[in-house]
mmCIF file of C-alpha atoms and ligand atoms in Angstrom:
data_model
loop_
_atom_site.group_PDB
_atom_site.id
_atom_site.type_symbol
_atom_site.label_atom_id
_atom_site.label_comp_id
_atom_site.label_asym_id
_atom_site.label_seq_id
_atom_site.Cartn_x
_atom_site.Cartn_y
_atom_site.Cartn_z
ATOM 1 C CA MET O 1 -47.844 20.851 33.079
ATOM 2 C CA SER O 2 -46.711 18.674 35.987
ATOM 3 C CA LEU O 3 -44.611 20.135 38.763
ATOM 4 C CA LEU O 4 -41.702 17.954 37.696
ATOM 5 C CA ALA O 5 -41.988 19.127 34.084
ATOM 6 C CA ALA O 6 -41.895 22.737 35.316
ATOM 7 C CA ALA O 7 -38.747 21.979 37.326
ATOM 8 C CA ARG O 8 -37.147 20.293 34.338
ATOM 9 C CA ASP O 9 -37.934 23.224 32.032
ATOM 10 C CA ILE O 10 -36.596 25.895 34.369
ATOM 11 C CA ARG O 11 -33.429 23.910 35.114
ATOM 12 C CA ASP O 12 -31.971 25.002 31.759
ATOM 13 C CA LYS O 13 -31.807 28.553 33.097
ATOM 14 C CA ALA O 14 -29.678 27.643 36.118
ATOM 15 C CA TYR O 15 -26.425 29.600 36.464
ATOM 16 C CA ALA O 16 -23.897 26.988 37.525
ATOM 17 C CA PRO O 17 -20.592 27.713 35.705
ATOM 18 C CA TYR O 18 -18.490 26.496 38.658
ATOM 19 C CA SER O 19 -20.091 23.163 39.528
ATOM 20 C CA ASN O 20 -21.772 22.568 36.151
ATOM 21 C CA PHE O 21 -24.527 21.021 38.249
ATOM 22 C CA LYS O 22 -27.750 22.695 37.210
ATOM 23 C CA VAL O 23 -30.731 22.252 39.500
ATOM 24 C CA GLY O 24 -34.361 23.123 38.812
ATOM 25 C CA VAL O 25 -37.106 23.321 41.414
ATOM 26 C CA ALA O 26 -40.826 23.880 41.117
ATOM 27 C CA LEU O 27 -43.115 24.185 44.080
ATOM 28 C CA ARG O 28 -46.848 24.604 44.301
ATOM 29 C CA SER O 29 -48.142 26.762 47.079
ATOM 30 C CA THR O 30 -51.383 25.947 48.858
ATOM 31 C CA SER O 31 -52.976 28.669 46.706
ATOM 32 C CA GLY O 32 -52.352 26.426 43.674
ATOM 33 C CA GLU O 33 -49.782 28.673 42.031
ATOM 34 C CA VAL O 34 -46.474 27.237 40.836
ATOM 35 C CA PHE O 35 -43.147 28.937 41.575
ATOM 36 C CA VAL O 36 -39.830 27.936 40.070
ATOM 37 C CA GLY O 37 -36.196 28.452 40.955
ATOM 38 C CA VAL O 38 -32.694 27.537 39.827
ATOM 39 C CA ASN O 39 -29.324 27.509 41.513
ATOM 40 C CA VAL O 40 -27.335 30.705 41.051
ATOM 41 C CA GLU O 41 -23.603 30.341 41.670
ATOM 42 C CA ASN O 42 -21.050 33.072 42.286
ATOM 43 C CA ALA O 43 -17.303 33.537 41.813
ATOM 44 C CA ALA O 44 -17.223 33.817 45.600
ATOM 45 C CA TYR O 45 -18.425 30.245 45.982
ATOM 46 C CA PRO O 46 -20.290 30.462 49.308
ATOM 47 C CA GLU O 47 -22.458 33.240 47.912
ATOM 48 C CA GLY O 48 -24.249 30.848 45.576
ATOM 49 C CA THR O 49 -27.877 30.009 46.218
ATOM 50 C CA CYS O 50 -29.747 26.758 45.724
ATOM 51 C CA ALA O 51 -32.707 26.270 43.417
ATOM 52 C CA GLU O 52 -34.981 25.636 46.375
ATOM 53 C CA ALA O 53 -34.087 29.033 47.833
ATOM 54 C CA GLY O 54 -34.987 30.715 44.541
ATOM 55 C CA ALA O 55 -38.377 29.042 44.314
ATOM 56 C CA ILE O 56 -39.167 29.836 47.941
ATOM 57 C CA ALA O 57 -38.175 33.477 47.432
ATOM 58 C CA ALA O 58 -40.503 33.730 44.423
ATOM 59 C CA MET O 59 -43.368 32.255 46.455
ATOM 60 C CA ILE O 60 -42.801 34.629 49.350
ATOM 61 C CA ALA O 61 -42.545 37.646 47.038
ATOM 62 C CA ALA O 62 -45.921 36.664 45.559
ATOM 63 C CA GLY O 63 -47.435 36.776 49.025
ATOM 64 C CA HIS O 64 -47.736 33.059 49.790
ATOM 65 C CA THR O 65 -46.231 31.251 52.743
ATOM 66 C CA ARG O 66 -47.331 27.605 52.543
ATOM 67 C CA ILE O 67 -45.967 24.913 50.235
ATOM 68 C CA ALA O 68 -48.235 22.074 49.049
ATOM 69 C CA GLU O 69 -45.789 20.106 46.901
ATOM 70 C CA VAL O 70 -42.171 20.262 45.661
ATOM 71 C CA ALA O 71 -40.233 18.857 42.695
ATOM 72 C CA VAL O 72 -36.463 19.002 42.248
ATOM 73 C CA ILE O 73 -34.407 17.784 39.296
ATOM 74 C CA ALA O 74 -30.765 17.671 38.258
ATOM 75 C CA ASP O 75 -28.484 15.713 35.947
ATOM 76 C CA ALA O 76 -27.432 13.209 38.593
ATOM 77 C CA PRO O 77 -26.980 9.428 38.567
ATOM 78 C CA VAL O 78 -29.774 9.126 41.112
ATOM 79 C CA PRO O 79 -32.722 11.398 41.921
ATOM 80 C CA VAL O 80 -31.213 14.564 43.343
ATOM 81 C CA GLN O 81 -31.535 15.058 47.088
ATOM 82 C CA PRO O 82 -32.229 18.499 48.527
ATOM 83 C CA CYS O 83 -29.188 19.628 50.520
ATOM 84 C CA GLY O 84 -29.355 19.988 54.285
ATOM 85 C CA GLY O 85 -29.854 23.740 54.228
ATOM 86 C CA CYS O 86 -32.669 23.421 51.698
ATOM 87 C CA ARG O 87 -34.411 20.832 53.872
ATOM 88 C CA GLN O 88 -34.487 23.393 56.646
ATOM 89 C CA LYS O 89 -35.653 26.131 54.265
ATOM 90 C CA LEU O 90 -38.472 23.954 52.903
ATOM 91 C CA ARG O 91 -39.521 22.925 56.422
ATOM 92 C CA GLU O 92 -40.151 26.543 57.357
ATOM 93 C CA PHE O 93 -43.007 26.711 54.835
ATOM 94 C CA ALA O 94 -44.152 23.100 54.508
ATOM 95 C CA ASP O 95 -45.828 20.592 56.793
ATOM 96 C CA ASP O 96 -44.149 17.230 57.428
ATOM 97 C CA ASP O 97 -46.462 15.417 54.992
ATOM 98 C CA VAL O 98 -45.688 17.616 51.986
ATOM 99 C CA VAL O 99 -44.448 15.419 49.136
ATOM 100 C CA VAL O 100 -41.054 16.093 47.553
ATOM 101 C CA THR O 101 -40.441 14.504 44.155
ATOM 102 C CA MET O 102 -36.758 14.109 43.322
ATOM 103 C CA ALA O 103 -35.618 13.213 39.825
ATOM 104 C CA ASN O 104 -32.772 13.012 37.385
ATOM 105 C CA LEU O 105 -32.793 13.667 33.648
ATOM 106 C CA ASN O 106 -33.008 9.953 32.825
ATOM 107 C CA GLY O 107 -36.526 9.722 34.181
ATOM 108 C CA VAL O 108 -35.609 8.138 37.494
ATOM 109 C CA GLU O 109 -37.879 9.520 40.184
ATOM 110 C CA ALA O 110 -38.271 9.069 43.901
ATOM 111 C CA GLN O 111 -40.744 10.561 46.309
ATOM 112 C CA THR O 112 -40.365 11.433 49.949
ATOM 113 C CA THR O 113 -41.804 13.962 52.368
ATOM 114 C CA VAL O 114 -40.451 17.058 54.029
ATOM 115 C CA GLY O 115 -40.753 15.309 57.396
ATOM 116 C CA ALA O 116 -38.737 12.324 56.207
ATOM 117 C CA LEU O 117 -36.048 14.614 54.806
ATOM 118 C CA LEU O 118 -35.697 16.495 58.085
ATOM 119 C CA PRO O 119 -36.947 14.600 61.113
ATOM 120 C CA GLY O 120 -36.806 16.538 64.351
ATOM 121 C CA ALA O 121 -36.510 19.858 62.532
ATOM 122 C CA PHE O 122 -35.664 23.033 64.355
ATOM 123 C CA SER O 123 -38.762 25.186 63.984
ATOM 124 C CA LYS O 124 -40.180 28.458 65.187
ATOM 125 C CA ASP O 125 -42.066 26.627 67.961
ATOM 126 C CA GLN O 126 -38.727 26.194 69.684
ATOM 127 C CA LEU O 127 -38.106 29.938 69.652
ATOM 128 C CA GLU O 128 -41.089 30.515 71.920
ATOM 129 C CA THR O 129 -40.147 30.890 75.556
HETATM 130 N N1 LIG F 1 -27.881 22.595 44.728
HETATM 131 C C1 LIG F 1 -29.182 23.029 44.694
HETATM 132 O O1 LIG F 1 -29.513 23.995 43.987
HETATM 133 N N2 LIG F 1 -30.080 22.378 45.457
HETATM 134 C C2 LIG F 1 -29.802 21.283 46.216
HETATM 135 O O2 LIG F 1 -30.634 20.866 47.002
HETATM 136 C C3 LIG F 1 -28.501 20.605 46.045
HETATM 137 C C4 LIG F 1 -27.410 21.495 45.551
HETATM 138 C C5 LIG F 1 -26.876 23.307 43.930
HETATM 139 C C6 LIG F 1 -25.913 24.141 44.732
HETATM 140 C C7 LIG F 1 -24.746 24.240 43.789
HETATM 141 O O3 LIG F 1 -24.971 25.322 42.899
HETATM 142 C C8 LIG F 1 -24.797 22.955 42.990
HETATM 143 O O4 LIG F 1 -26.092 22.399 43.207
HETATM 144 C C9 LIG F 1 -23.749 21.924 43.419
HETATM 145 O O5 LIG F 1 -23.767 21.720 44.794
#
């Protein structure tokens, strides 16, 4: 199954009763394993979490720290763009050249890279004094 197909399948399980905007993410770690996530909203709106955060958490819990590829899908008029916070979260575990496939349910796809999504990212290098 392709990464995008995995993202599309898991998207159905998203919990998004407030926005009705379900997002599915699948990422492949450099180990070759695929991890999926969905957005999980909350009655206290800011407590919701994005699909990217869920997939990253699953990868980390499995003991992996490097992302090789990402796919994100939602029912949007254009391929869904990872939000700003998710760009930063992905950048923590992915090199600039990691490909991010963005899609909608109508089969429209676009590809970019983590570096293009977040040029000049704040990273742990900058924490070193
Ligand atoms: N959302 C994601 O899960 N990932 C993104 O990158 C964009 C936004 C979710 C958050 C919220 O549950 C819903 O989409 C609407 O913003």
